CSV table of C-alpha atoms in Angstrom, one decimal:
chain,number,residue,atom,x,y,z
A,1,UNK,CA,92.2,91.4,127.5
A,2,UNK,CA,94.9,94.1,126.6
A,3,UNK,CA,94.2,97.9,128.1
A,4,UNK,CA,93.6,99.1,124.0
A,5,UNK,CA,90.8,96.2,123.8
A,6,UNK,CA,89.2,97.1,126.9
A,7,UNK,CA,88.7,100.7,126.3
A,8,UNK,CA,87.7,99.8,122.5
A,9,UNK,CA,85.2,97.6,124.2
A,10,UNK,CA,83.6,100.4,126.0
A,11,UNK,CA,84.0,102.9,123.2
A,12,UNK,CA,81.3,100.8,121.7
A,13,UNK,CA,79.3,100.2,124.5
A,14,UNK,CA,78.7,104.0,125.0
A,15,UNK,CA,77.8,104.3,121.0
A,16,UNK,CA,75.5,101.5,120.9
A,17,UNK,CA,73.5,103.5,124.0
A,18,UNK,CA,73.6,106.6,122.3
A,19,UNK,CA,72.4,105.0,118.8
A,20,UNK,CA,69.8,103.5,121.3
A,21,UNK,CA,68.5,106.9,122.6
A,22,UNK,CA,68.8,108.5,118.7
A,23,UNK,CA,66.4,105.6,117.5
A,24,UNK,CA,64.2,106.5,120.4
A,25,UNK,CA,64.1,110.5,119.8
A,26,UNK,CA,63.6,109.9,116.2
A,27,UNK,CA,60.7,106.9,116.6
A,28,UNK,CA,58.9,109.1,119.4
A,29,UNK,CA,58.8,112.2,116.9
A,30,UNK,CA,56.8,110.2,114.6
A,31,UNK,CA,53.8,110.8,116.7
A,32,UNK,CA,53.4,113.9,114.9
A,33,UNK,CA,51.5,116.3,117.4
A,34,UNK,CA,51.0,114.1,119.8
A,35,UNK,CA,55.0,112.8,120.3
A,36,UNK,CA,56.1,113.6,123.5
A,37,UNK,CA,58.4,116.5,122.9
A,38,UNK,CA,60.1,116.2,126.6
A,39,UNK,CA,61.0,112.7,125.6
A,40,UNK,CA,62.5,113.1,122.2
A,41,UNK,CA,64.4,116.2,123.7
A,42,UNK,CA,66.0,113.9,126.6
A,43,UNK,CA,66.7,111.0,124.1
A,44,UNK,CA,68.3,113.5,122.0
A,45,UNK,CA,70.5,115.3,124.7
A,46,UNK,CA,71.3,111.4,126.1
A,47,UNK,CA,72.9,110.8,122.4
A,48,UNK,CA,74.9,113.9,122.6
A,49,UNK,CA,76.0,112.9,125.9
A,50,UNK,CA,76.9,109.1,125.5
A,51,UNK,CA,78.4,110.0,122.6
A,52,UNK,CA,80.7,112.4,124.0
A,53,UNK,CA,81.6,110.0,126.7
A,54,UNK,CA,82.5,107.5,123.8
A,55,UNK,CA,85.0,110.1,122.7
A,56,UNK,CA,86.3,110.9,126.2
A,57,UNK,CA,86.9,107.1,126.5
A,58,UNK,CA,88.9,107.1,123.2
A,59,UNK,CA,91.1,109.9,124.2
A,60,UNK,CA,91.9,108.0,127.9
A,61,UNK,CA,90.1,111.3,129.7
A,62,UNK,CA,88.2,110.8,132.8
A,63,UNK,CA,85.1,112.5,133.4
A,64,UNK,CA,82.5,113.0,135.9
A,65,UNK,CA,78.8,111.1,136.6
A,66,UNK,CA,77.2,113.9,134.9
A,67,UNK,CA,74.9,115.0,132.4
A,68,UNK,CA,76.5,118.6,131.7
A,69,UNK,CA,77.3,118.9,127.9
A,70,UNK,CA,79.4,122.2,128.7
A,71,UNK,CA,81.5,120.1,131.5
A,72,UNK,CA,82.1,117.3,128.8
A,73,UNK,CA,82.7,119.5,125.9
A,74,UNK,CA,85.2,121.1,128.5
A,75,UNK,CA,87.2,117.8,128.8
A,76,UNK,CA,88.0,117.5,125.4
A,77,UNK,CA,91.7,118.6,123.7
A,78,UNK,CA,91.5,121.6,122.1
A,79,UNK,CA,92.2,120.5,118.4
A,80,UNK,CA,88.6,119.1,119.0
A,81,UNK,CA,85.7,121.8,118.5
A,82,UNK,CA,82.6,120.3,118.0
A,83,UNK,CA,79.4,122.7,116.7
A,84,UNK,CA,77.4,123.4,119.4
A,85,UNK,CA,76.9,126.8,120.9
A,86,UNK,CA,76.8,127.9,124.7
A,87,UNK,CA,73.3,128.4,124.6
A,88,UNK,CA,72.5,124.4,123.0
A,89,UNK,CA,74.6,123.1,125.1
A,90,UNK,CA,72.7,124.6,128.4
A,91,UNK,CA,69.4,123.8,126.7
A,92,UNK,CA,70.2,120.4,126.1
A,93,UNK,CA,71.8,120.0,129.3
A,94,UNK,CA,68.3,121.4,131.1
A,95,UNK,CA,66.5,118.2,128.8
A,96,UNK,CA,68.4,115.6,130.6
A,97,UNK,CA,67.6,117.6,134.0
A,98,UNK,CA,64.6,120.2,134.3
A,99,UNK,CA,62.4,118.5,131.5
A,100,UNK,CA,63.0,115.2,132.7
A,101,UNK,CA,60.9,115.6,135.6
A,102,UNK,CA,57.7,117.7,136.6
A,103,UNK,CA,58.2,121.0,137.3
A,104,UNK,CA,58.5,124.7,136.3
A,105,UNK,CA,59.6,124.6,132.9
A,106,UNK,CA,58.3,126.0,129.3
A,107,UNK,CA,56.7,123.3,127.5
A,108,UNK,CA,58.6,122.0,124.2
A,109,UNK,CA,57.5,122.7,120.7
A,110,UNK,CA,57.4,120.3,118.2
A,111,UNK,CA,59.7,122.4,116.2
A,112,UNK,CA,62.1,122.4,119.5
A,113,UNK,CA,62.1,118.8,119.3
A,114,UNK,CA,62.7,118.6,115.5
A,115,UNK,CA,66.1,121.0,116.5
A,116,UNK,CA,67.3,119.1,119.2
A,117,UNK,CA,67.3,115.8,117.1
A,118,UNK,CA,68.9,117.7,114.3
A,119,UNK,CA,71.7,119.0,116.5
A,120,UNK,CA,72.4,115.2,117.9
A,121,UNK,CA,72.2,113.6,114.6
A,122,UNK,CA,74.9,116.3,113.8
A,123,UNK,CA,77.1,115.9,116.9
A,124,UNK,CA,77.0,111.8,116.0
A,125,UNK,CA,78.0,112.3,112.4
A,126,UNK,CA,80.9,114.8,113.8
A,127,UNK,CA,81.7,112.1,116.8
A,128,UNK,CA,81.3,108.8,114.7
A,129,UNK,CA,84.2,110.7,112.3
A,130,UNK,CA,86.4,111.1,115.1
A,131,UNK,CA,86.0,107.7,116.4
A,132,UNK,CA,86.7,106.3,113.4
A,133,UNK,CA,88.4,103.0,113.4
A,134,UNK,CA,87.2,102.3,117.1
A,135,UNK,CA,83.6,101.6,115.8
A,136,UNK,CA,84.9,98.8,113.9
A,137,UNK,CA,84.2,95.1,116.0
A,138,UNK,CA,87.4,93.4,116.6
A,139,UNK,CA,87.9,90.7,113.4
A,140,UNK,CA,85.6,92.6,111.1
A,141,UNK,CA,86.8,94.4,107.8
A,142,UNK,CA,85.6,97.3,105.9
């Protein structure tokens, strides 16, 4: 399989995770007050983050075993500024790590959890435009 394939290949492997964890986040909201907030926040930050490793894979730009938006957002070329502050990307960093597990940490509003599936929803639609042509399985048309 040529090098291009390969890394096409993956490309779509790390969306069809992240679509994975969006359907999650947005399924587990439906629970209305009882939803697990904690839960839709991680799925939401694990979209955000697969999807960023989709892109990093695109552009041929190694990155760490991490789950550090602001370190991958870091990796990325310069012409490429996705919308998310310093401040979303720490709090959605601490869902994938604090949150995840039982501990000190604030307990999540349903409201939080609406915003952090509105902010990866938004990151998708801004990645899945980047990626373009890459999302497209090999022998399919438009």
């Amino acid at each position: 399989m040529p090098k291009i394939e390969k890394i096409l290949e993956v490309v779509r492997g790390w969306v069809t995770k992240a679509e994975n964890d969006l359907k999650t986040a947005a399924l587990t909201l439906k629970g209305g007050k009882d939803a697990p907030t904690d839960t839709v926040c991680f799925h939401a930050q694990q979209c955000i983050e697969k999807y960023l490793k989709a892109l990093l894979t695109l552009k041929n730009i190694d990155f760490p075993k991490t789950h550090d938006i602001e370190k991958l957002l870091d990796l990325l070329p310069a012409n490429i500024d996705l919308p998310l502050s310093i401040k979303q990307q720490r709090q959605l960093t601490g869902y994938a790590t604090a949150a995840r597990y039982p501990g000190d940490y604030e307990e999540i509003s349903t409201a939080e959890a609406q915003q952090a599936l509105r902010i990866a929803r938004r990151i998708r639609k801004e990645i899945r435009s980047l990626l373009g042509e890459s999302l497209k399985k090999p022998g399919k048309s438009a």
